[in-house]
Tab-separated table of C-alpha atoms and ligand atoms in Angstrom:
chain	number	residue	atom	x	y	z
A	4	UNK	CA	107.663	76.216	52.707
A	5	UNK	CA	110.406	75.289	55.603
A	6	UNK	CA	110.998	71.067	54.671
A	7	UNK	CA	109.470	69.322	56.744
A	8	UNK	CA	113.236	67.688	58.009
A	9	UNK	CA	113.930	70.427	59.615
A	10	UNK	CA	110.836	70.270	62.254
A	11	UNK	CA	112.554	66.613	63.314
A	12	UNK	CA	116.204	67.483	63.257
A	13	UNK	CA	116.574	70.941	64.994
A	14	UNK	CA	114.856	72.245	67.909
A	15	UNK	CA	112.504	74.954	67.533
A	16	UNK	CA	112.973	78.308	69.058
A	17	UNK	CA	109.717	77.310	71.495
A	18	UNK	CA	111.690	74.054	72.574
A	19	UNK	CA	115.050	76.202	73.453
A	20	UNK	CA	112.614	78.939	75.320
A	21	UNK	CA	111.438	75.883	77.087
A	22	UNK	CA	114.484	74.197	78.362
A	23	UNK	CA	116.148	77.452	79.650
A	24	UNK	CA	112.955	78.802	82.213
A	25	UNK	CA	114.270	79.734	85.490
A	26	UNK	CA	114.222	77.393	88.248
A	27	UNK	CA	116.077	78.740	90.919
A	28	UNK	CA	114.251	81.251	93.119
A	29	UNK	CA	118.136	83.009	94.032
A	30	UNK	CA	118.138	83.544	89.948
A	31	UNK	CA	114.706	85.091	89.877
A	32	UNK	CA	115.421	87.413	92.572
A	33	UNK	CA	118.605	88.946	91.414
A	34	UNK	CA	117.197	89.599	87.598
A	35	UNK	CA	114.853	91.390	89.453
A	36	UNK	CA	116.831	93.293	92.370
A	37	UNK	CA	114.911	91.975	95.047
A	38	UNK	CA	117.825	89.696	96.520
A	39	UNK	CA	117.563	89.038	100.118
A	40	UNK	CA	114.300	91.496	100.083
A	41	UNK	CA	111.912	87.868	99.883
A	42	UNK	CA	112.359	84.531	101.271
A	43	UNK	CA	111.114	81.227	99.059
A	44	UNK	CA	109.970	78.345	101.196
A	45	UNK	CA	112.473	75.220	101.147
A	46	UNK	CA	112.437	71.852	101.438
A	47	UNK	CA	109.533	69.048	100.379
A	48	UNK	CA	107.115	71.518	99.269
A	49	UNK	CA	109.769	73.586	96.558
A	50	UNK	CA	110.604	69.854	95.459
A	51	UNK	CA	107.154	68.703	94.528
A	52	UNK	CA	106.402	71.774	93.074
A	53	UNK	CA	109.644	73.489	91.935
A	54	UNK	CA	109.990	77.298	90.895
A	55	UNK	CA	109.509	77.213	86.758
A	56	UNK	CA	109.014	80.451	85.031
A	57	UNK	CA	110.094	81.569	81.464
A	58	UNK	CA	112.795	84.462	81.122
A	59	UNK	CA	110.101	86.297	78.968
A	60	UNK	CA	107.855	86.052	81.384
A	61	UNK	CA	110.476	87.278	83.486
A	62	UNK	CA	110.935	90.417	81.219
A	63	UNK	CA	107.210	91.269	81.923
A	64	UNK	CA	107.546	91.608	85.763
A	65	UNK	CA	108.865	94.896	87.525
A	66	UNK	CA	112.065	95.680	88.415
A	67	UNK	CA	112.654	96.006	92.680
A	68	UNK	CA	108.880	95.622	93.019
A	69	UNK	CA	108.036	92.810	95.700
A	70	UNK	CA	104.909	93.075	94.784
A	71	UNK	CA	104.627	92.927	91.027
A	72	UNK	CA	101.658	90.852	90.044
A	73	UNK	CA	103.425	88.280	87.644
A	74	UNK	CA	106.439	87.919	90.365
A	75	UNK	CA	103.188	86.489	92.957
A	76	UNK	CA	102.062	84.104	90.401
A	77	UNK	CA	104.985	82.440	90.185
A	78	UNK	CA	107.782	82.839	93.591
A	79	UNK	CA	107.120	80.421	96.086
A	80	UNK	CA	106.658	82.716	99.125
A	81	UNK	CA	107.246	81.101	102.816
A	82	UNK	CA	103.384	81.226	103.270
A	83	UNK	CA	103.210	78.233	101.138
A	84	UNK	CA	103.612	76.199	104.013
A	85	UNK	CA	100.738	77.532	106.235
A	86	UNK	CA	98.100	74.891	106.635
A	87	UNK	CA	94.680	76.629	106.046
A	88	UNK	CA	91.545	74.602	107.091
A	89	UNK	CA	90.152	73.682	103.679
A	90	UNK	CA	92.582	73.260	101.637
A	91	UNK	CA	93.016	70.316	100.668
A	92	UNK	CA	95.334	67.918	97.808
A	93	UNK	CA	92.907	67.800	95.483
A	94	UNK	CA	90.179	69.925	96.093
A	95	UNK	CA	88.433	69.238	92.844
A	96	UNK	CA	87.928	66.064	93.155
A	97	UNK	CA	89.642	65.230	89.384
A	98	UNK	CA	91.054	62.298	90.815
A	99	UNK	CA	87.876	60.607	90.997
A	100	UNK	CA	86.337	61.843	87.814
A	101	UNK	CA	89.090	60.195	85.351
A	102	UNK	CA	86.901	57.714	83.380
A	103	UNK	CA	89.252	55.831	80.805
A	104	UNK	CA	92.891	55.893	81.065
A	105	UNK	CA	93.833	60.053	80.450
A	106	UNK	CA	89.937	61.067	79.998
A	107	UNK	CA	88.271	63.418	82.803
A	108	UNK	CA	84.718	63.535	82.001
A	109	UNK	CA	82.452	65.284	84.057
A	110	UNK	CA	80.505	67.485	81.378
A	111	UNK	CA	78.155	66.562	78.923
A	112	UNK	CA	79.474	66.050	75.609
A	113	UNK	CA	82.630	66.999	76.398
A	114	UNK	CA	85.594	64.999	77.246
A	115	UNK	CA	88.887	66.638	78.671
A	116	UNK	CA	92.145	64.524	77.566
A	117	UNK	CA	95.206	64.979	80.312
A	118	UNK	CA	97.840	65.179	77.737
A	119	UNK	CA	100.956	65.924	80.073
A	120	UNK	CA	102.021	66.808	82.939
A	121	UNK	CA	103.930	68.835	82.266
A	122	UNK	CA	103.924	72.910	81.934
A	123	UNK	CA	106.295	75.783	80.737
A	124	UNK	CA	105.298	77.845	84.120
A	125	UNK	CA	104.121	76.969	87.767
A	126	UNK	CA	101.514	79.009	88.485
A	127	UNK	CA	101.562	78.527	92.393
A	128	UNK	CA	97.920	78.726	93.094
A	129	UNK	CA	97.187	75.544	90.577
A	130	UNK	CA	95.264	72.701	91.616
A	131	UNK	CA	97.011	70.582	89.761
A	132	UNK	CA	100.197	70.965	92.141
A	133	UNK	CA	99.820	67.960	93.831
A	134	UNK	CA	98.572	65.761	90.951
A	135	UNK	CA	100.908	62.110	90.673
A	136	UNK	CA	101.400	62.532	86.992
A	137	UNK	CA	103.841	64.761	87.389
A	138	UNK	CA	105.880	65.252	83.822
A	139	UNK	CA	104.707	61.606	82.608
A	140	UNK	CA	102.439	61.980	79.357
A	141	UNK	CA	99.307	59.670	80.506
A	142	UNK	CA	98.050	59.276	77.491
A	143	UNK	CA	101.174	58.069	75.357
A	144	UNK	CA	101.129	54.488	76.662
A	145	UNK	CA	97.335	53.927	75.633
A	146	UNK	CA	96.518	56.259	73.252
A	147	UNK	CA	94.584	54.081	71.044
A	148	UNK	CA	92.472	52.947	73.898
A	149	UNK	CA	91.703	56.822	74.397
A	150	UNK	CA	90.585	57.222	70.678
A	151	UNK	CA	88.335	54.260	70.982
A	152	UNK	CA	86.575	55.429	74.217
A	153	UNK	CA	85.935	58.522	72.301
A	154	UNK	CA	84.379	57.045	69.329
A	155	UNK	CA	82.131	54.742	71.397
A	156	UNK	CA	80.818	57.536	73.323
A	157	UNK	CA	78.293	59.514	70.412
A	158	UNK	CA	76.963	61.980	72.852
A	159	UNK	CA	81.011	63.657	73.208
A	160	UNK	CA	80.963	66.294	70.151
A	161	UNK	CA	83.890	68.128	71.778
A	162	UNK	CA	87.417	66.950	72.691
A	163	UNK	CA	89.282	69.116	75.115
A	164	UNK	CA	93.107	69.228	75.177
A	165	UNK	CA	94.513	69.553	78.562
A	166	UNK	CA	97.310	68.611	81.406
A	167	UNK	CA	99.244	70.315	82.558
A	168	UNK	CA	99.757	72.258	78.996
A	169	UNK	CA	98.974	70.203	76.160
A	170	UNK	CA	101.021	72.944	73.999
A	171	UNK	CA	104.507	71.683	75.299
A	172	UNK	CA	104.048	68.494	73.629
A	173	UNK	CA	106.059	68.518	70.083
A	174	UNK	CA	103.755	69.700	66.768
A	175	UNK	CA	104.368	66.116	65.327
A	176	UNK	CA	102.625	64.437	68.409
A	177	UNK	CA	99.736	67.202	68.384
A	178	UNK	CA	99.341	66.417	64.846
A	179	UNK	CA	99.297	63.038	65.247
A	180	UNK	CA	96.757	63.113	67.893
A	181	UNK	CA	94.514	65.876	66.447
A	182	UNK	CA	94.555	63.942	62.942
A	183	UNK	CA	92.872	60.722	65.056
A	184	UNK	CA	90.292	62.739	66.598
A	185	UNK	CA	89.081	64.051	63.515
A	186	UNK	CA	88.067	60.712	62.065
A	187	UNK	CA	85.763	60.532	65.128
A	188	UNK	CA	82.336	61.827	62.939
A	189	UNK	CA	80.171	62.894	65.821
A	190	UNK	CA	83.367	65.093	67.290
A	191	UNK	CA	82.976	68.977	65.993
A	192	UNK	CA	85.039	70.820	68.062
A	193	UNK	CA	88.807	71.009	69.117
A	194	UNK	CA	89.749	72.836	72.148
A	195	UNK	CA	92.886	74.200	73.463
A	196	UNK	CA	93.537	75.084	77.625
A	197	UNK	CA	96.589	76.346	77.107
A	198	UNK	CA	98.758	79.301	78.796
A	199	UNK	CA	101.692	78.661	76.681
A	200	UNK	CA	100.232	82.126	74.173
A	201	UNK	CA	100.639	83.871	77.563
A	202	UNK	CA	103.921	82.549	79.010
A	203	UNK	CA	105.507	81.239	76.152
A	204	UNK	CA	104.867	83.693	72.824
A	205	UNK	CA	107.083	81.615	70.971
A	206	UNK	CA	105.368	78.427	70.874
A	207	UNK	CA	102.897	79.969	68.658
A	208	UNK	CA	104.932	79.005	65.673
A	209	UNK	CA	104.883	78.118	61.851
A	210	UNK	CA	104.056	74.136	62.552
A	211	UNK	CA	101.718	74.475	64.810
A	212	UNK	CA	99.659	77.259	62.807
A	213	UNK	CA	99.860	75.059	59.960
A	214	UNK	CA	98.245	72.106	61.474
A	215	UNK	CA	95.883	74.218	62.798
A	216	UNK	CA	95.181	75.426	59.887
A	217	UNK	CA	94.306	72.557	58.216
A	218	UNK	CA	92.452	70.741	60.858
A	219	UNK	CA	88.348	70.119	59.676
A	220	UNK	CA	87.791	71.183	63.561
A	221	UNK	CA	86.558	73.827	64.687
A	222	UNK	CA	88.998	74.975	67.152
A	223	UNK	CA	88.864	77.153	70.092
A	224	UNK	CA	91.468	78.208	72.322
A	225	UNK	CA	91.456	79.069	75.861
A	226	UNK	CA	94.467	80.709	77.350
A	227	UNK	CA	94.899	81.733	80.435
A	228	UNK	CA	95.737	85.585	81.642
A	229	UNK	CA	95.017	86.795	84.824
A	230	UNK	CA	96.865	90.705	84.742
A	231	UNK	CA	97.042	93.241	82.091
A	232	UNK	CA	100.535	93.191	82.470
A	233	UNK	CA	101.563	89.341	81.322
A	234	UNK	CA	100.158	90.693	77.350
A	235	UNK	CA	103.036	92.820	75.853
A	236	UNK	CA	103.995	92.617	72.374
A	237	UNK	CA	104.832	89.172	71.382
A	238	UNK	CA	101.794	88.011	72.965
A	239	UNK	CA	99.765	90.083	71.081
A	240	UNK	CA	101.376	88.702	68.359
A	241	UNK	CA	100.668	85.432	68.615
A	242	UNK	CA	97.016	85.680	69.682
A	243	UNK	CA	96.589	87.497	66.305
A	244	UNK	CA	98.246	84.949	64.636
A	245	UNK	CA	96.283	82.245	66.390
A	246	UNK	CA	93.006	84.013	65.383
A	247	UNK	CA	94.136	84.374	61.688
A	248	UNK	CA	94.618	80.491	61.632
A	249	UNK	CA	90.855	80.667	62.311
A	250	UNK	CA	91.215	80.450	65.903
A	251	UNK	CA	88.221	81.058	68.317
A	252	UNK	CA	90.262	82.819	71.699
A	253	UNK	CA	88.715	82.738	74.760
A	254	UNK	CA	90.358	83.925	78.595
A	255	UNK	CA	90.038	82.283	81.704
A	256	UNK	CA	91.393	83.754	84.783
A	257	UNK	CA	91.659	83.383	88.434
A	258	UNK	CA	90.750	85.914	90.884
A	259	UNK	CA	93.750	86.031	92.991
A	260	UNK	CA	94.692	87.853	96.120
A	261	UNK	CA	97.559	90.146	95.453
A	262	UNK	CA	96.987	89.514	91.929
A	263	UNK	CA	94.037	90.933	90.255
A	264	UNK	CA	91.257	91.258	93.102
A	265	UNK	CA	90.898	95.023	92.451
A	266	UNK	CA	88.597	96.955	90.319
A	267	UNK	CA	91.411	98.590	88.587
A	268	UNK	CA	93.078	95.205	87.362
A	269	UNK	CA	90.214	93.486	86.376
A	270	UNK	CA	88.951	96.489	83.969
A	271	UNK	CA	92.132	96.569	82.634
A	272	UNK	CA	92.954	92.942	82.024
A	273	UNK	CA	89.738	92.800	80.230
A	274	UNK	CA	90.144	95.818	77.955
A	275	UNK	CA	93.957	93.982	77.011
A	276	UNK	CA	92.244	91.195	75.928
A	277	UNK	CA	89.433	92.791	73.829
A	278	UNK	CA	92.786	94.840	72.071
A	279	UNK	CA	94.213	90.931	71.313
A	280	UNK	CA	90.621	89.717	70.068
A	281	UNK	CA	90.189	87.539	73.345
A	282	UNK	CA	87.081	86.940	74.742
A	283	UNK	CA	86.675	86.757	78.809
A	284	UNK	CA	85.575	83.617	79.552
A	285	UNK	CA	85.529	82.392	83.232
A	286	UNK	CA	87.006	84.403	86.098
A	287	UNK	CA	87.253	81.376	88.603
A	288	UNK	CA	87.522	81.379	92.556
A	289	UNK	CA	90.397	79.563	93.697
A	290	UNK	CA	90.101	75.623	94.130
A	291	UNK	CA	91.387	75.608	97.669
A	292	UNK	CA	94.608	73.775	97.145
A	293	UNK	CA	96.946	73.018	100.149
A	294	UNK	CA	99.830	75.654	99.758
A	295	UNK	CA	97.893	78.546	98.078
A	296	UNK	CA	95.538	79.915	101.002
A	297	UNK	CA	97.315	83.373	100.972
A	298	UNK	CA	95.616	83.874	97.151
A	299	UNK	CA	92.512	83.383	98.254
A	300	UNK	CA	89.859	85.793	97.815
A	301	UNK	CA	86.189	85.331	99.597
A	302	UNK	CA	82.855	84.895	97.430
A	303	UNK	CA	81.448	87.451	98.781
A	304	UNK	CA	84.355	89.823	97.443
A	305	UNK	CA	84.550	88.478	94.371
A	306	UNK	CA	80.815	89.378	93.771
A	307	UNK	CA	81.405	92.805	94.535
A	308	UNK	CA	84.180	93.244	92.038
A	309	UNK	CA	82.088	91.925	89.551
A	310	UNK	CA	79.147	93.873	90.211
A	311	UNK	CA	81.549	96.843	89.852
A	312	UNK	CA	83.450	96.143	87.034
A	313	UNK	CA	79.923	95.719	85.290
A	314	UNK	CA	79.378	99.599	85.525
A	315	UNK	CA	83.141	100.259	83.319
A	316	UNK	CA	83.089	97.446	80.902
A	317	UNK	CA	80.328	96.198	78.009
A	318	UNK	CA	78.666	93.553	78.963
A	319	UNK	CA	80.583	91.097	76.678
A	320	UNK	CA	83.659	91.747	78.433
A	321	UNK	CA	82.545	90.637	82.076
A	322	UNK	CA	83.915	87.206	82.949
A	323	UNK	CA	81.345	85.056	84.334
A	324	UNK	CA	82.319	84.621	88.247
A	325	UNK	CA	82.417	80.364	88.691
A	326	UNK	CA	83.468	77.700	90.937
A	327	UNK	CA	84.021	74.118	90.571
A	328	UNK	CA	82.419	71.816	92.543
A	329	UNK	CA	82.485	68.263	93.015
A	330	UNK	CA	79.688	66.340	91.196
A	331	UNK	CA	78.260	69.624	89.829
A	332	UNK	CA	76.512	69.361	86.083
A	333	UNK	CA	78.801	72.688	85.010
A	334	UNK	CA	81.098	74.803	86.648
A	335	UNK	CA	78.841	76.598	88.925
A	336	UNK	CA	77.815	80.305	89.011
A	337	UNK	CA	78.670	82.636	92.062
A	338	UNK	CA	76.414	85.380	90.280
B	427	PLP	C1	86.109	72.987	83.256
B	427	PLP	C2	85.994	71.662	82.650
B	427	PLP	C3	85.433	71.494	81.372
B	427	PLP	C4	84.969	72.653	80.543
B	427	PLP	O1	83.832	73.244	81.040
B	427	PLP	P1	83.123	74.426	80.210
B	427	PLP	O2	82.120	74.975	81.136
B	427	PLP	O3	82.564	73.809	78.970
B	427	PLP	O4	84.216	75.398	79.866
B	427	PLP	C5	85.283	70.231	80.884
B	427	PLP	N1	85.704	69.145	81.581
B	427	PLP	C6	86.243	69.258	82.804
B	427	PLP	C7	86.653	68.031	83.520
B	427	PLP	C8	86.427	70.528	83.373
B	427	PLP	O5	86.986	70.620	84.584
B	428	SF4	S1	99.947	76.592	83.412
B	428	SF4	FE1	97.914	75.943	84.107
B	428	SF4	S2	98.161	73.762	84.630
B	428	SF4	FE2	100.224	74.674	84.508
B	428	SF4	S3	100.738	75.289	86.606
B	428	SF4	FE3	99.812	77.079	85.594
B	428	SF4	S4	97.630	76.959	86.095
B	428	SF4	FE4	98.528	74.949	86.502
């Protein structure tokens, strides 16, 4: 057993990993040989939504390849700053849909906390991009509040932890807040959207397994993977650790132009997952969110990969093609 000082008085190996992702698109480009071979866009736009990318994420991508799949996740390419009709600020309408102070609730019997703004990655096609939050933790200030609009409400049997990336808050602060929740009686189930397994390996350490371990919840994780590629070693280690600590791990992707909208990439990023015990969840069209036209992929596309990938995988490894719209009962089904 590792005393319990040490997880206040030195920083975990998750927390260093953390504070030294890349931020400057000159940096990215020379680890990976493509100097003066792209241009980032400048200005406002790089500002609100700076390059942030872990070095072992980093590792993952392909040397002198432009068009590595990780690489377009992540570098703000110049056609950020094309307006495309449609694309809006916040195209999902979340701002309107926060009920108490940090609580989105738009499900039944489900309530999704906003624990942070904050995220070890910037995944360029987010909707979140443009959120006001930015790294504030909305929930710190009235926290209590939260856990008493949670216990009022009995038809809510599942919390669900999100942001930003609720896993880049501290282990004591998850613990903390977890350990509330669970006196709620009527909630049953914990879950995770996270991408931290995916970007950030290490986060997936001792403390947190141990409070997840001990936790009367049923917990269920959803990270986030869109290409084969981003699951090497370490990742695989830490899903498998996650699902030993009695983990439920689901996938959710998004189809992405450039990305994953081929056959090939989608059959393969589902096989990786059933190797690491991960369920395919949702495969989601993009929320069209100012700044990330040039990922977008039409409907009637991302049918036809589906229908396709249906004839090479079992059925319990097809994603389930959805889109969110505004004032919808669930996210909705494309087929
Ligand atoms: C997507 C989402 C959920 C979860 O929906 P499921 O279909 O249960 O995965 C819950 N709340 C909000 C606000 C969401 O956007
Ligand atoms: S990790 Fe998730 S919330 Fe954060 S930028 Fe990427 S898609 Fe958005």
């Amino acid at each position: 057993m590792i005393p319990q000082t040490q997880l206040i008085d030195t920083k975990q190996a998750w927390q260093i990993a953390l504070a030294n992702v890349v931020k400057d698109p000159k940096e990215l480009l020379k680890q990976l040989g493509l100097t003066n071979k792209l241009t980032s866009i400048d200005g406002e736009i790089i500002n609100k939504f700076p390059l942030r990318v872990p070095q072992n994420y980093i590792n993952k991508m392909r040397v002198g390849d432009e068009n590595d799949p990780l690489l377009r996740q992540v570098f703000p390419f110049i056609d950020e700053a094309e307006q495309v009709e449609g694309f809006v600020n916040d195209p999902v309408g979340d701002n309107l849909a926060i009920s108490s102070p940090g609580i989105l609730q738009k499900y039944h019997g489900r309530a999704l906390l906003l624990t942070t703004g904050a995220c070890a990655i910037h995944c360029r096609y987010c909707f979140r991009r443009h959120f006001p939050y930015g790294d504030s933790n909305p929930l710190a200030k009235q926290w209590q509040q939260t856990v008493q609009a949670l216990n009022n409400d009995h038809h809510l049997n599942e919390v669900i932890l999100s942001g930003g990336d609720p896993l880049v808050l501290t282990d004591n602060k998850l613990a903390k807040m977890v350990t509330d929740i669970e006196q709620i009686p009527h909630i049953k189930r914990l879950r995770i959207h996270t991408r931290l397994p995916i970007v950030l390996p290490e986060r997936i350490d001792y403390f947190l397994l141990q409070w997840m371990k001990e936790t009367r919840l049923n917990v269920i994780m959803v990270v986030h993977a869109n290409h084969a590629n981003e699951i090497d070693d370490a990742v695989e280690k830490a899903l498998l650790d996650l699902r030993e600590a009695g983990c439920q791990l689901l996938n959710q992707s998004v189809l992405l132009k450039g990305v994953n909208d081929d056959v090939e990439s989608l059959v393969a990023l589902s096989e990786r997952l059933s190797d690491v015990s991960v369920m395919p969840y949702y495969l989601h069209l993009l929320d069209p969110v100012a700044g990330a036209g040039h990922f977008d992929v039409s409907d009637k596309k991302g049918i036809k990969l589906i229908d396709e990938i249906r004839k090479y995988l079992p059925g319990y490894l097809v994603p389930r093609l959805v889109r969110e719209q505004q004032g919808e009962a669930s996210k909705t089904p494309i087929n």
